[in-house]
Coordinates of C-alpha atoms in Angstrom, one line a residue:
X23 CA -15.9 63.7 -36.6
X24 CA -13.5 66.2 -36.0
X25 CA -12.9 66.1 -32.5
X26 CA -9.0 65.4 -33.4
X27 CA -7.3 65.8 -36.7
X28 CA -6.3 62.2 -36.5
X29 CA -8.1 59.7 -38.5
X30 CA -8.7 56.0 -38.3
X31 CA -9.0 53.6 -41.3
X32 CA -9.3 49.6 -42.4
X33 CA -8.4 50.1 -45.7
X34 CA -8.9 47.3 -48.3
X35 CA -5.0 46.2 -49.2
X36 CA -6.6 45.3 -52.4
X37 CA -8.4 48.7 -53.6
X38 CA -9.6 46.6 -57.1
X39 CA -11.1 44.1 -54.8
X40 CA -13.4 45.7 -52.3
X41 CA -13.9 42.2 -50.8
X42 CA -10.3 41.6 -50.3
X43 CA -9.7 39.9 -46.5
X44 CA -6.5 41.7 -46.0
X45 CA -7.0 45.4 -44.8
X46 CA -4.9 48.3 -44.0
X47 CA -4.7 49.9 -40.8
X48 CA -4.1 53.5 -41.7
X49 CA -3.6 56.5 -39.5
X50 CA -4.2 59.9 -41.3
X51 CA -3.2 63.5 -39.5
X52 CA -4.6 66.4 -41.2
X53 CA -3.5 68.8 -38.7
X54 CA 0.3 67.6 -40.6
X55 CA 0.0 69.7 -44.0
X56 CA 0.4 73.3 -43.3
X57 CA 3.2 74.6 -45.4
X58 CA 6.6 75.0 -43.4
X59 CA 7.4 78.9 -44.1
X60 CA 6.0 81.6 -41.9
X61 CA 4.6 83.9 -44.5
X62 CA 1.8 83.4 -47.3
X63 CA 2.9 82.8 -50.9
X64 CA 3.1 86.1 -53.0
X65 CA 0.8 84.3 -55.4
X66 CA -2.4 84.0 -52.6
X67 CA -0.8 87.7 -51.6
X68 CA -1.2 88.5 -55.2
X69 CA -4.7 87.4 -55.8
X70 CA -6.0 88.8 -51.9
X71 CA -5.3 91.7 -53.2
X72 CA -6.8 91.6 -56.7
X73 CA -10.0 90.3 -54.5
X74 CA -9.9 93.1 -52.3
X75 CA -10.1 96.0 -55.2
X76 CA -12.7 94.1 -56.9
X77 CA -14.7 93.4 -53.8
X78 CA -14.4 97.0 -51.8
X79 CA -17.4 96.0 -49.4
X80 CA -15.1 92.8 -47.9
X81 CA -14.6 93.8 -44.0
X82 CA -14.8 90.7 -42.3
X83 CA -12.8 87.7 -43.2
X84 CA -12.7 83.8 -42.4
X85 CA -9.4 81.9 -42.4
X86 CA -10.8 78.4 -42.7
X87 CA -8.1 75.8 -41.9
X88 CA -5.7 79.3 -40.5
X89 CA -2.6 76.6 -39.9
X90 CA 0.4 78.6 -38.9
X91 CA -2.0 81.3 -39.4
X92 CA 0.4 82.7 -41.7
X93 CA -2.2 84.9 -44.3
X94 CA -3.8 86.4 -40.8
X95 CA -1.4 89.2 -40.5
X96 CA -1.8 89.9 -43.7
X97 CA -5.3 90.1 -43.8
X98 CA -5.1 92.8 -40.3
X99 CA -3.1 95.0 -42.0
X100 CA -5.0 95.3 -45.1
X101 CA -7.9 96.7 -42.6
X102 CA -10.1 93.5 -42.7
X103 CA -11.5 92.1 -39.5
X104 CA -9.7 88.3 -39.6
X105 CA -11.1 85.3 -37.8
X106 CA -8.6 82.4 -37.8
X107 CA -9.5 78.9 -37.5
X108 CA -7.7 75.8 -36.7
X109 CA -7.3 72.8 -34.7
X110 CA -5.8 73.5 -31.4
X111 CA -2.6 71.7 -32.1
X112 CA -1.6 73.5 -34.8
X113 CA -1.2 76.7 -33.4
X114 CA 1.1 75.6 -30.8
X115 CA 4.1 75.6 -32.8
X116 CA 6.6 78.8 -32.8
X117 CA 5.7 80.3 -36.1
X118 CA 2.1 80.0 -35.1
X119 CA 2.7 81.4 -32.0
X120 CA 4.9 84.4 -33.6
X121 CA 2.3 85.5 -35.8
X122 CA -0.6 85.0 -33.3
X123 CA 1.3 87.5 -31.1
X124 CA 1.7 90.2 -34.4
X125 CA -2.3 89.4 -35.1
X126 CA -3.3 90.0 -31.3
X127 CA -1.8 93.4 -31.4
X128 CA -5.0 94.6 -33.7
X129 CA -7.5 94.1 -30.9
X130 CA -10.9 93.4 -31.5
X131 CA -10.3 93.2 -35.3
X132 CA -9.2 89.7 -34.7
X133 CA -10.6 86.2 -33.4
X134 CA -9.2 83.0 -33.3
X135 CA -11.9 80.4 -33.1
X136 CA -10.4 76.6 -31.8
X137 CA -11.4 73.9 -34.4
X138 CA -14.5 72.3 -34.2
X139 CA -16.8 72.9 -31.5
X140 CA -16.0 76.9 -31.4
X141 CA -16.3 77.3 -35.3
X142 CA -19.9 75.3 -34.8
X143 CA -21.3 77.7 -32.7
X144 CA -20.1 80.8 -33.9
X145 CA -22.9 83.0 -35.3
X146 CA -20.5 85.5 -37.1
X147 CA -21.1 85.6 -40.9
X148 CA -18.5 86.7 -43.1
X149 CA -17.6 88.2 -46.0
X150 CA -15.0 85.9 -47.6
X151 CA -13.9 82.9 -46.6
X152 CA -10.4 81.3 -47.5
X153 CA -9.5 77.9 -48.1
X154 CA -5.9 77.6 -48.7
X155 CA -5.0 73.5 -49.4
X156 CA -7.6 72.4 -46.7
X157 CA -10.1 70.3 -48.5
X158 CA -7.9 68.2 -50.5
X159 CA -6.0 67.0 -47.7
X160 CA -9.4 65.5 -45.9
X161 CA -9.7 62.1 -46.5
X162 CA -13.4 61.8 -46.0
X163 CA -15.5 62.8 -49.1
X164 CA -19.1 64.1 -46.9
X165 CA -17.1 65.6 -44.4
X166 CA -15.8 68.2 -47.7
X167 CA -19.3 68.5 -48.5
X168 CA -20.5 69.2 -45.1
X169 CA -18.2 72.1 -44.5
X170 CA -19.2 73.5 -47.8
X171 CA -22.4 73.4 -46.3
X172 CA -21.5 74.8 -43.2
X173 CA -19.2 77.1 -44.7
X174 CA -22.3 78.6 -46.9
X175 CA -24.1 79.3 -44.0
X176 CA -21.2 81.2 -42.1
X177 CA -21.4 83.8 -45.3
X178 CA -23.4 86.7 -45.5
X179 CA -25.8 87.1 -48.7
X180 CA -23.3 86.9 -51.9
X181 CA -20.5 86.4 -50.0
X182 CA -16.9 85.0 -51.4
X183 CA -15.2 81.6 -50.7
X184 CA -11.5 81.8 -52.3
X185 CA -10.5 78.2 -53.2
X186 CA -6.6 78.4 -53.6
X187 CA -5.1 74.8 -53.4
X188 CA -1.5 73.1 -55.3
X189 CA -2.2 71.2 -58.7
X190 CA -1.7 67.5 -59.0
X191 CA 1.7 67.2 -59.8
X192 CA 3.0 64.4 -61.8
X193 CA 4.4 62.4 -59.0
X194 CA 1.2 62.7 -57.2
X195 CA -0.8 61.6 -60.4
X196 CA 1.7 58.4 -61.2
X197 CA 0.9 57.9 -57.1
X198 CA -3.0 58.0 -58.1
X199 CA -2.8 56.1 -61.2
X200 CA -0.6 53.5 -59.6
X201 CA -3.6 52.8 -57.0
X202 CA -0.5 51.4 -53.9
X203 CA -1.2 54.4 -51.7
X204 CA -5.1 54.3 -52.6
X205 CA -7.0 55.6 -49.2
X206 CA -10.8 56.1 -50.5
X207 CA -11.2 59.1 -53.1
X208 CA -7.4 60.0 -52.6
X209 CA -4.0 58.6 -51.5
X210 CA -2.3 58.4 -48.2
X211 CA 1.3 60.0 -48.1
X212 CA 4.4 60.3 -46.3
X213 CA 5.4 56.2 -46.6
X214 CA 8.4 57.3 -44.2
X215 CA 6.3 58.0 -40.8
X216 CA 4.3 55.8 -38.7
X217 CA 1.2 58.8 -39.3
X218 CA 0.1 59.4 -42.3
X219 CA -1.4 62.1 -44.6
X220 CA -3.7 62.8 -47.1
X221 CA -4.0 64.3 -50.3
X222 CA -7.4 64.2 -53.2
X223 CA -6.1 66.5 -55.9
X224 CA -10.3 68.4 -57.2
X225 CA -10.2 69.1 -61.2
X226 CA -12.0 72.6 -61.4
X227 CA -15.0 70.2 -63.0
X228 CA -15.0 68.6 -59.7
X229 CA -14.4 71.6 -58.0
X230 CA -17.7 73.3 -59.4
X231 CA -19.7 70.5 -58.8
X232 CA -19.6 70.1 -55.0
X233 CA -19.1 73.7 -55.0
X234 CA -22.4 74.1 -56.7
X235 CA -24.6 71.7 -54.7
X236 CA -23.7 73.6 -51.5
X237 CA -25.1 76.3 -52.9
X238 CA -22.2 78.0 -54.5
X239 CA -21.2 79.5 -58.1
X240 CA -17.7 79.7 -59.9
X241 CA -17.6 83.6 -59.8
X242 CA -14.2 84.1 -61.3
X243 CA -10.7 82.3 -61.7
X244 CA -7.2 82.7 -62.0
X245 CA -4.7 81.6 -63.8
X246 CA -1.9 80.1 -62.5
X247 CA 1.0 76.9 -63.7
X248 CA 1.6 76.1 -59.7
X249 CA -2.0 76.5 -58.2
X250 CA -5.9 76.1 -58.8
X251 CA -6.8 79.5 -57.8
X252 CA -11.1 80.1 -58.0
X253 CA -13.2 82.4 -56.3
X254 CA -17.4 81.3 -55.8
X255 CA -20.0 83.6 -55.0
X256 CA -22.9 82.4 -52.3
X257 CA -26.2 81.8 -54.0
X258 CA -30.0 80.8 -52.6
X259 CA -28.9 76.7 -53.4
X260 CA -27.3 75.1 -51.0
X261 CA -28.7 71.5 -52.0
X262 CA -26.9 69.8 -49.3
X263 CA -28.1 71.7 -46.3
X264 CA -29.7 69.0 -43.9
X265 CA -27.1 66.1 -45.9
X266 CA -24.9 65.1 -44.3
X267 CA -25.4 65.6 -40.7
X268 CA -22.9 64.3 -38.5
X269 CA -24.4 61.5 -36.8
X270 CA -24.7 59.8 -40.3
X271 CA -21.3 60.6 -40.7
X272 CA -19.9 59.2 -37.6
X273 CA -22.3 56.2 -37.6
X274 CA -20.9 55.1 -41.0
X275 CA -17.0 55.7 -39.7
X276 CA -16.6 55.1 -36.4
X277 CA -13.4 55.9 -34.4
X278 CA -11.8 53.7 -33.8
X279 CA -8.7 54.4 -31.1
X280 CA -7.7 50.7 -31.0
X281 CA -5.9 51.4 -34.9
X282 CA -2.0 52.3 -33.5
X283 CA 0.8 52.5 -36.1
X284 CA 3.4 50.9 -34.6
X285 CA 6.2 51.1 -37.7
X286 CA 6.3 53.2 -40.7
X287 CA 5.3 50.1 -42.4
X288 CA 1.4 49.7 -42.6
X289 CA 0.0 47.1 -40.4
X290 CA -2.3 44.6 -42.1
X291 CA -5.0 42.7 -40.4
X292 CA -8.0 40.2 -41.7
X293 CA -11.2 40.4 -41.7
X294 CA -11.7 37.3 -40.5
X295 CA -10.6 37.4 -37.7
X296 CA -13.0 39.8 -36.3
X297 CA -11.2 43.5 -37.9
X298 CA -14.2 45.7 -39.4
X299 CA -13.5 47.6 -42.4
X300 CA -13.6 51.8 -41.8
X301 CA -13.1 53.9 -44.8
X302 CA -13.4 57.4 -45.7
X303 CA -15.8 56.8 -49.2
X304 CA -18.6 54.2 -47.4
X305 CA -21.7 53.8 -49.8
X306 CA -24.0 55.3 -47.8
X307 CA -22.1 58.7 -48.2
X308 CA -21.4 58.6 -51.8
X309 CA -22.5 61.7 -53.3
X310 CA -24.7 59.3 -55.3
X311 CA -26.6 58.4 -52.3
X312 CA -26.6 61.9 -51.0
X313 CA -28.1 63.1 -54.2
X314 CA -30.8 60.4 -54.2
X315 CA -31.7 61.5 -50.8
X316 CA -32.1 65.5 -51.7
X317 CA -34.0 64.2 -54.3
X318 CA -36.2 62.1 -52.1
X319 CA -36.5 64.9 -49.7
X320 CA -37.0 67.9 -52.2
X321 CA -40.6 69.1 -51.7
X322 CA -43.3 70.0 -54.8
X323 CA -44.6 73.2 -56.1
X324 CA -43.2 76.1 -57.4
X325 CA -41.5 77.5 -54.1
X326 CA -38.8 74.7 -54.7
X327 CA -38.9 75.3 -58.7
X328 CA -35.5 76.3 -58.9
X329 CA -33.9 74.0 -56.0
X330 CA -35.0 71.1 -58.4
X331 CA -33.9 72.7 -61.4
X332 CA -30.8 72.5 -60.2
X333 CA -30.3 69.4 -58.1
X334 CA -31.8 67.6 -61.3
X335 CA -29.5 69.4 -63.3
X336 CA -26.4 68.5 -61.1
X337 CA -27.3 65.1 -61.1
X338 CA -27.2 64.6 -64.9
X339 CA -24.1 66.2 -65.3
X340 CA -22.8 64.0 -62.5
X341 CA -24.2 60.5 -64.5
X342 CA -23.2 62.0 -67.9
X343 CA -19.8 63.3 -66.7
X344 CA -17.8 62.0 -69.5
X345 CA -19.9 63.1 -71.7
X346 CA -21.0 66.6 -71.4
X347 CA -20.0 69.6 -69.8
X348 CA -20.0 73.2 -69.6
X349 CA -23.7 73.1 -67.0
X350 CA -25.4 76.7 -67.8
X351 CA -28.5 77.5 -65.8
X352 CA -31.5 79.7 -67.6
X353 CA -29.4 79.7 -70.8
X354 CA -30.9 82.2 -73.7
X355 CA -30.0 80.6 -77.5
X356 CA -32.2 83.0 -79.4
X357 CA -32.0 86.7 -77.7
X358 CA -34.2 86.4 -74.9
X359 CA -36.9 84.7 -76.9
X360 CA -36.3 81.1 -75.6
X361 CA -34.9 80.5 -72.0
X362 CA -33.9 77.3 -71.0
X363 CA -33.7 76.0 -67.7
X364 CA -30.4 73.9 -68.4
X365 CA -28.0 73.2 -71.0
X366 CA -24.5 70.7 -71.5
X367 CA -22.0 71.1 -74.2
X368 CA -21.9 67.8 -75.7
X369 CA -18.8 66.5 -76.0
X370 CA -19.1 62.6 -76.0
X371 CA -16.6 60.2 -77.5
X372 CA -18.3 57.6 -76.1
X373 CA -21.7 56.2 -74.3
X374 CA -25.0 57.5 -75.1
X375 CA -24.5 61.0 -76.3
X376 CA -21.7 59.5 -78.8
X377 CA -24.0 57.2 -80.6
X378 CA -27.1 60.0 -81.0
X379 CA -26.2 62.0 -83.3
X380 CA -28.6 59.8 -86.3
X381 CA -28.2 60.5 -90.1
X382 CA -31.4 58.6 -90.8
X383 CA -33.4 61.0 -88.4
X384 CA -31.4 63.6 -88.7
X385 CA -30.7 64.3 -85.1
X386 CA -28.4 67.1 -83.9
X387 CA -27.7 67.3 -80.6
X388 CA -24.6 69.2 -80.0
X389 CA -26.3 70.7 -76.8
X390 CA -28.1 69.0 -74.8
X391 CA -31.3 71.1 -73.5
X392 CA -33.4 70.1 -70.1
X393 CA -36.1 71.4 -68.9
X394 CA -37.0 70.2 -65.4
X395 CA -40.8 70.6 -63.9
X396 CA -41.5 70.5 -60.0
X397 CA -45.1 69.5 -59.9
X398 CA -47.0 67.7 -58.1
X399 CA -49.2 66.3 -60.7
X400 CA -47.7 64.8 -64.6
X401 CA -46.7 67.2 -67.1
X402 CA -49.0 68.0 -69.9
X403 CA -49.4 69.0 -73.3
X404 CA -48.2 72.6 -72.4
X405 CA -45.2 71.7 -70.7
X406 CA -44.0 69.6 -74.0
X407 CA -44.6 72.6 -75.8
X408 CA -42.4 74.6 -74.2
X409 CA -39.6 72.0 -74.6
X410 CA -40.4 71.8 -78.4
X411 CA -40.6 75.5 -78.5
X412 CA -36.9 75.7 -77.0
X413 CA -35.7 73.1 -80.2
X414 CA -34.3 74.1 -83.6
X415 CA -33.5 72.2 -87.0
X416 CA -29.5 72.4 -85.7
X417 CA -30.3 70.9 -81.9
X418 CA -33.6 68.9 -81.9
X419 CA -33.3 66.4 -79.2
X420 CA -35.0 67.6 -75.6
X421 CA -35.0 65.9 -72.2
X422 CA -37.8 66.7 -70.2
X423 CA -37.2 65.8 -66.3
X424 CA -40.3 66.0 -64.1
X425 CA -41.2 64.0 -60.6
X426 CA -43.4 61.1 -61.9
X427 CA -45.1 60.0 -64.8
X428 CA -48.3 58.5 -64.3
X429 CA -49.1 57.3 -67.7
X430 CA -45.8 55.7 -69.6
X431 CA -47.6 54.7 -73.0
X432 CA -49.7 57.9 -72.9
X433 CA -46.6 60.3 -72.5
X434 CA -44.6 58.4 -75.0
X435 CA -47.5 59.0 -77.5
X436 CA -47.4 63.2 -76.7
X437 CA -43.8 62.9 -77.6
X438 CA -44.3 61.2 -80.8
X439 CA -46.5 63.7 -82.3
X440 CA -43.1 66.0 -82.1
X441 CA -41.8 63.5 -84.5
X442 CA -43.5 65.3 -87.3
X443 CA -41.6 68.1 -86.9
X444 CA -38.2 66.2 -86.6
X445 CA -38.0 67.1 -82.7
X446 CA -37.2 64.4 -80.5
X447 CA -38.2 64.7 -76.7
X448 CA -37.2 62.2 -74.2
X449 CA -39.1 62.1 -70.6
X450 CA -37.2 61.3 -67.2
X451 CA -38.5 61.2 -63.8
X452 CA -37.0 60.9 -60.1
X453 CA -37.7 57.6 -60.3
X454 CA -35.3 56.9 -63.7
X455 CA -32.6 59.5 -61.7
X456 CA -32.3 57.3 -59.0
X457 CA -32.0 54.4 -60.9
X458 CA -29.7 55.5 -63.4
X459 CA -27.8 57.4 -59.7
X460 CA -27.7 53.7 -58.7
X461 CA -25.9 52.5 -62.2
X462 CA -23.1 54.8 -62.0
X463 CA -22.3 54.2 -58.6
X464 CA -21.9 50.6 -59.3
X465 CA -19.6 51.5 -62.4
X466 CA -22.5 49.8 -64.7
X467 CA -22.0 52.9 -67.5
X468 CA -22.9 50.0 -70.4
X469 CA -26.4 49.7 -69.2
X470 CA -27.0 53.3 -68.6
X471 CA -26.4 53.5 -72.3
X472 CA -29.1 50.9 -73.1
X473 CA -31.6 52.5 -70.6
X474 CA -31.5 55.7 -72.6
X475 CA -30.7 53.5 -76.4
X476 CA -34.1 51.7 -75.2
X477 CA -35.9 55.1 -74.8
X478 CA -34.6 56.4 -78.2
X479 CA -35.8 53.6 -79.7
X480 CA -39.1 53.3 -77.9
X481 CA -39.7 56.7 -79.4
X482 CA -38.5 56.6 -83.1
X483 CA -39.4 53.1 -83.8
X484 CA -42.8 53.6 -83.6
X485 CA -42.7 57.2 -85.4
X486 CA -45.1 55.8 -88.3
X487 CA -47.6 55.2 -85.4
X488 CA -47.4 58.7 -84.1
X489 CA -51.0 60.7 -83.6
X490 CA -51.8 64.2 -82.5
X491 CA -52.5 64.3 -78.9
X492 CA -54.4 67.0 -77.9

């Protein structure tokens, strides 16, 4: 991993058919995407400087993925202290090499750190960190997530990361949608060259999800027709700090030097006859499996109170993406009165969340409300209180999230005496969140909907037997 920008892939020829014979050799070079002119866009110079007069306290600044290190110079003479970062080959080129001689003439106010092993080690933290188009051209989804990680560890407390990348245009999207150039989460490009390239165009949804689970929040945005623009702010949460590491990454896609281009045209070869598949998206690095592992590694107790808030919270949003959306953390509905730990918009046309809303039981759910519990024994009456405490007439239904449940009948029973009040409280545990994890990453969204149907009706159905639990 990252010991070359060039990357080695068997590629199903069929993506619809993962156990298709016939495989693509592919050859990917990152190192091949840098932009062609020598100075940054006035849009990134634009924004810098909007960042810069908002943020007074920036000094030190990391150019992640520096390419021609074009925005360097720019960042010198705006008084910052500018580290530049990039694979070796790509600052050997003349432009490169003109504007490393103009940032070289600022002293010690400038480092250039050689992609990987030097940006590994490097204990500097940093203010701000730019990406300029560097994660979408990385074909292999952990490695995105574990420079996040990386990357929230290089910041200093509250610290920036300035996500400025191109939007899908609509040739790349009929590319996508057509599925010929598929290469794991993205497509392979330039059909013309023996090498190849990358591209994985993030919706801002997307965006603030991995974002968030490396333990960063959408801080501000801005707007622009040609370009996703987005500045996040560090916070305490990076979920994926020990996941992945890169052993498990390079065990699951191995290099493989043997995988030549030797045409423009992509080589196929068979399974069959002894060629082992490599892709970029294997299962085991899903982020469905990552979260499942976080979730088996989060510890109990209070200490970790919030970590699971959130990771549970992520992980929802992630099964329910079609759903609901619009995640707020410690949400207040009723002036500081009620806090709740998480809250979705819901805005279902279909699935689960679609089919709620009942006349009969007059259930309103136009937000969805969670409140997650980190303990190491069940949750109890007081803990369902709370939940019901957080419900009104106009959004009644609750999800309560907590590690295990010891006693299934019991805790269905407490949340049937909430009946009476027309407040409907339905209980999860790690247990359901890896299943239901499990579910989506096999595409089975039918019987996610009857898991949680089945719940509903477990509860209501039986209403008329509902007792006071105390």
């Amino acid at each position: 991993m990252w010991e070359s920008p060039f990357y080695r892939f068997r590629y199903p020829k069929n993506p619809n058919n993962w156990d298709s014979d016939e495989l693509y050799e592919i050859v990917i070079d990152v190192s091949l995407t840098p932009p062609s002119q020598a100075k940054p866009a006035q849009s990134l110079i634009t924004v810098l400087k909007k960042v810069f007069e908002l943020y007074p306290n920036i000094q030190s600044v990391l150019d992640f993925g520096a390419g021609k290190l074009r925005v360097t110079p720019f960042l010198l003479k705006e008084g910052k202290e500018a580290c530049a970062i990039e694979f070796e080959k790509t600052t050997q080129n003349k432009t490169a090499q003109m504007n490393l001689a103009k940032c070289q003439n600022y002293g010690n106010r400038f480092k250039q750190l050689v992609f990987p092993n030097q940006f590994l080690t490097d204990t500097q933290k940093f203010d701000l960190i730019i990406l300029i188009n560097v994660i979408p051209f990385m074909p292999i989804f952990a490695e995105r997530i574990y420079l996040l990680s990386s990357l929230n560890e290089k910041l200093a407390d509250n610290g920036l990361i300035l996500w400025f990348a191109f939007k899908e245009t609509p040739e790349y999207k009929k590319a996508r949608r057509s599925k010929k150039f598929s290469c794991g989460d993205g497509d392979w490009k330039r059909s013309n060259a023996r090498v190849k390239t990358f591209y994985k165009y993030h919706h801002p949804n997307e965006l603030n999800k991995i974002f968030g689970i490396c333990g960063f929040e959408i801080e501000k945005f801005y707007p622009n027709s040609v370009q996703d623009i987005r500045l996040y702010k560090k916070n305490k949460y990076n979920l994926m700090k020990t996941l992945p590491t890169i052993p498990q990454i390079k065990g699951e896609i191995p290099d493989d030097s043997s995988i030549k281009p030797d045409t423009v045209k992509l080589k196929i070869v068979k399974e069959s006859d002894g060629f082992k598949k490599i892709v970029p998206n294997p299962l085991n690095l899903s982020i469905e499996q990552l979260f499942i592992k976080a979730l088996k590694s989060m510890p109990y107790g209070t200490e970790n109170a919030n970590r699971y808030h959130r990771l549970i919270s992520y992980i929802f949003g992630h099964i329910f993406q079609d759903q609901i959306r619009n995640m707020k953390f410690e949400e207040d509905l009723s002036g500081g009165i009620k806090r709740i730990d998480t809250t979705f918009d819901n805005v279902a046309q279909d699935g689960f969340f679609s089919v709620l809303p009942d006349k009969n039981n007059k259930i309103n759910c136009p937000i969805i409300i969670i409140e997650a519990k980190n303990y190491e024994k069940e949750i109890k009456n007081p803990e369902l209180d709370q939940l019901s405490g957080r419900l009104e007439p106009n959004c009644n239904l609750g999800i309560s999230i907590s590690r295990f449940i010891e006693h299934q009948d019991y805790q269905l029973k407490k949340c049937q005496k909430y009946l009476i009040k027309n407040e409907f409280i339905l209980c999860l545990t790690d247990e359901d969140l890896i299943k239901l994890l499990v579910y989506y990453q096999n595409g089975l969204i039918d019987e996610i909907t009857d898991i949680f149907l089945e719940r509903y009706k477990d509860l209501v159905l039986k209403r008329e037997k509902a007792s006071i639990i105390k």
